[in-house]
DNA sequence: GACGAACGTTAGTCGCACTAACAATTAGAG
DNA sequence: CTCTAATTGTTAGTGCGACTAACGTTCGTC
């Protein structure tokens, strides 16, 4: 009864995939990211957190108080979604949302002391999860891996392809 | 009018992300995969196809006619979703779905000649897209990259963590 | 003082991974 | 040989993340 789930393909007892799929880099990338995301999401959920929380807290830590628009640009979280994230963080006392007196369109988001402690906690959690994800790789290979990813991201970050 | 979209963070003009995020491997992985997925999805959509179509056709090519359950195991597509995929492929004449006389619970899915031609076409398309995604990497680096991904996948594919 | 842009917000779309439940059929245990 | 458990295909539905549309408010500018 290990694989007793109903409508699904047992991810464990899966039969071999065809070579075309095993060698398709975009597929490898997607599957690996899916797995990694799952670990991260589960790990953070156990601490009542989400990736977005970490992204926002980390940004506040490094750049200081900021408007939601600026946070959106730095974290690449959509402004519409950011509203919810800030709500959640504010509910838990990790940030404060106040109107900006200098520009009354904006809110100033400020990290609290509790928020700073929270960030440290999430730092540790994410480091542990990252270790788990990259477990089979040596230190040098991990460096290679993140380096390759960074270069791919940098390249595609610059050149936008939507011309229509 | 580059950044004229309404509710969103302009992914182009984004300001610098904090170091914590830039160095977080799980985040790099997620963002890279997101970008790759987008390119793949758009590219295939232009040919009225989806990743799943390719996965199913490739599996049929390598292992011959199969039941939907077997296809599900090999492609890791959920059986429930596979129904739709087979519908789409059958509509377009790339596969045929027939009841299995030997086991009347099953359907036998068989690839047609059109399906084979389709597979070749998608092979080319995906190769081109993969080239695009991996553009900034040298041949040797691409090999490294897929090798690292494969090892990560293999590792996590074996040890399942859901015991409950 | 009018107009366009930026900001925060609400609501909603779309696709994907995944679950639940079910009828039909088959296999296995007693 | 029968009865139960498991497998197969299918429908429906959940949850979440990325993304769009639209709106009222405020700011800069001319």
XYZ file of N, CA, C and O (backbone and C1' of nucleotides) in Angstrom, chain A residues 6 8 34 38 67-69 73 79-80 83 97 105-107, chain C residues 4-12 17-22:
165
model
N -4.871 7.095 -5.755
C -5.877 6.666 -6.713
C -5.543 6.985 -8.171
O -5.090 6.132 -8.914
N -3.311 8.341 -10.013
C -2.026 8.859 -10.442
C -1.033 7.794 -10.880
O -1.195 6.616 -10.656
N 10.788 21.286 -10.426
C 9.540 20.871 -9.789
C 9.835 20.208 -8.444
O 9.205 20.519 -7.428
N 9.019 21.684 -4.705
C 8.189 20.940 -3.769
C 8.869 20.882 -2.409
O 8.234 21.106 -1.375
N 9.036 50.905 -1.002
C 7.639 50.871 -1.436
C 7.344 49.494 -2.002
O 8.237 48.730 -2.341
N 6.074 49.179 -2.128
C 5.702 47.879 -2.672
C 6.160 47.751 -4.126
O 6.580 46.677 -4.552
N 6.115 48.839 -4.830
C 6.546 48.787 -6.232
C 8.022 48.423 -6.328
O 8.422 47.608 -7.158
N 9.817 45.076 -7.998
C 10.869 45.066 -9.010
C 12.056 44.208 -8.565
O 12.639 43.475 -9.353
N 3.058 42.924 -8.602
C 2.520 43.858 -7.619
C 1.209 43.374 -7.034
O 0.932 43.516 -5.851
N 0.400 42.777 -7.894
C -0.899 42.315 -7.389
C -0.717 41.229 -6.335
O -1.429 41.205 -5.326
N 0.638 42.379 -2.722
C -0.333 42.864 -1.744
C -0.603 41.789 -0.692
O -0.541 42.034 0.513
N 3.341 48.300 7.442
C 2.953 49.004 6.227
C 2.390 50.350 6.647
O 1.418 50.432 7.390
N 0.897 58.196 -2.743
C 0.469 57.006 -3.476
C 1.087 55.755 -2.851
O 0.546 54.671 -2.935
N 2.223 55.944 -2.244
C 3.014 54.786 -1.837
C 2.778 54.366 -0.402
O 2.351 55.147 0.436
N 3.127 53.097 -0.163
C 3.272 52.605 1.206
C 4.757 52.394 1.459
O 5.494 51.973 0.571
P -3.724 62.075 -21.911
O -2.379 61.355 -21.422
C -1.115 61.952 -21.718
C -0.060 61.440 -20.766
C -0.023 59.920 -20.619
O 1.318 59.491 -20.516
C -0.422 60.889 -18.513
P 1.676 57.952 -20.739
O 2.361 57.576 -19.348
C 3.465 58.345 -18.882
C 3.594 58.181 -17.391
C 3.674 56.716 -16.925
O 4.939 56.506 -16.334
C 2.141 58.000 -15.604
P 5.263 55.059 -15.679
O 4.859 55.284 -14.152
C 5.662 56.109 -13.326
C 5.148 56.029 -11.904
C 5.187 54.620 -11.301
O 5.644 54.728 -9.970
C 2.997 55.466 -11.207
P 6.015 53.430 -9.157
O 4.750 53.236 -8.209
C 4.471 54.211 -7.216
C 3.159 53.901 -6.545
C 3.026 52.467 -6.054
O 3.092 52.470 -4.638
C 1.028 53.263 -7.099
P 3.251 51.047 -3.895
O 1.732 50.654 -3.630
C 0.989 51.432 -2.702
C -0.462 51.030 -2.718
C -0.753 49.587 -2.294
O -1.745 49.603 -1.290
C -1.793 50.064 -4.378
P -2.105 48.187 -0.548
O -3.361 47.677 -1.370
C -4.438 48.582 -1.639
C -5.424 47.975 -2.608
C -5.707 46.484 -2.411
O -6.961 46.369 -1.747
C -5.638 47.151 -4.712
P -7.528 44.886 -1.448
O -8.392 44.579 -2.757
C -9.383 45.511 -3.157
C -10.157 44.942 -4.335
C -10.536 43.475 -4.202
O -11.931 43.332 -4.456
C -9.383 43.843 -6.246
P -12.622 41.907 -4.300
O -12.594 41.341 -5.793
C -13.002 42.198 -6.869
C -12.720 41.502 -8.185
C -13.031 40.006 -8.190
O -13.983 39.741 -9.204
C -10.886 40.447 -9.106
P -14.507 38.247 -9.469
O -13.660 37.747 -10.720
C -13.414 38.650 -11.811
C -12.358 38.050 -12.709
C -12.480 36.530 -12.887
O -12.435 36.209 -14.249
C -10.284 37.123 -12.339
P 3.016 19.775 -14.722
O 2.616 19.355 -13.240
C 3.311 19.961 -12.160
C 2.574 19.656 -10.884
C 2.471 18.167 -10.548
O 2.852 17.991 -9.204
C 0.334 19.169 -10.492
P 3.009 16.508 -8.621
O 1.556 16.230 -8.050
C 1.006 17.164 -7.112
C -0.451 16.835 -6.860
C -0.788 15.350 -6.714
O -1.058 15.073 -5.350
C -2.454 16.559 -7.891
P -1.555 13.620 -4.885
O -3.135 13.847 -4.709
C -3.591 15.009 -4.045
C -5.097 14.929 -3.842
C -5.618 13.561 -3.410
O -6.583 13.762 -2.389
C -6.722 14.240 -5.381
P -7.284 12.506 -1.694
O -8.684 12.409 -2.442
C -9.374 13.600 -2.802
C -10.796 13.266 -3.174
C -11.287 11.906 -2.699
O -12.662 12.019 -2.378
C -11.301 11.953 -5.066
P -13.439 10.795 -1.733
O -14.261 10.211 -2.975
C -15.060 11.103 -3.732
C -15.531 10.410 -4.977
C -16.046 8.979 -4.760
O -17.330 8.883 -5.339
C -14.542 9.070 -6.565
P -18.194 7.552 -5.125
O -18.193 6.919 -6.588
C -18.468 7.759 -7.689
C -18.368 6.953 -8.962
C -18.716 5.475 -8.766
O -19.559 5.019 -9.795
C -16.613 5.694 -9.790
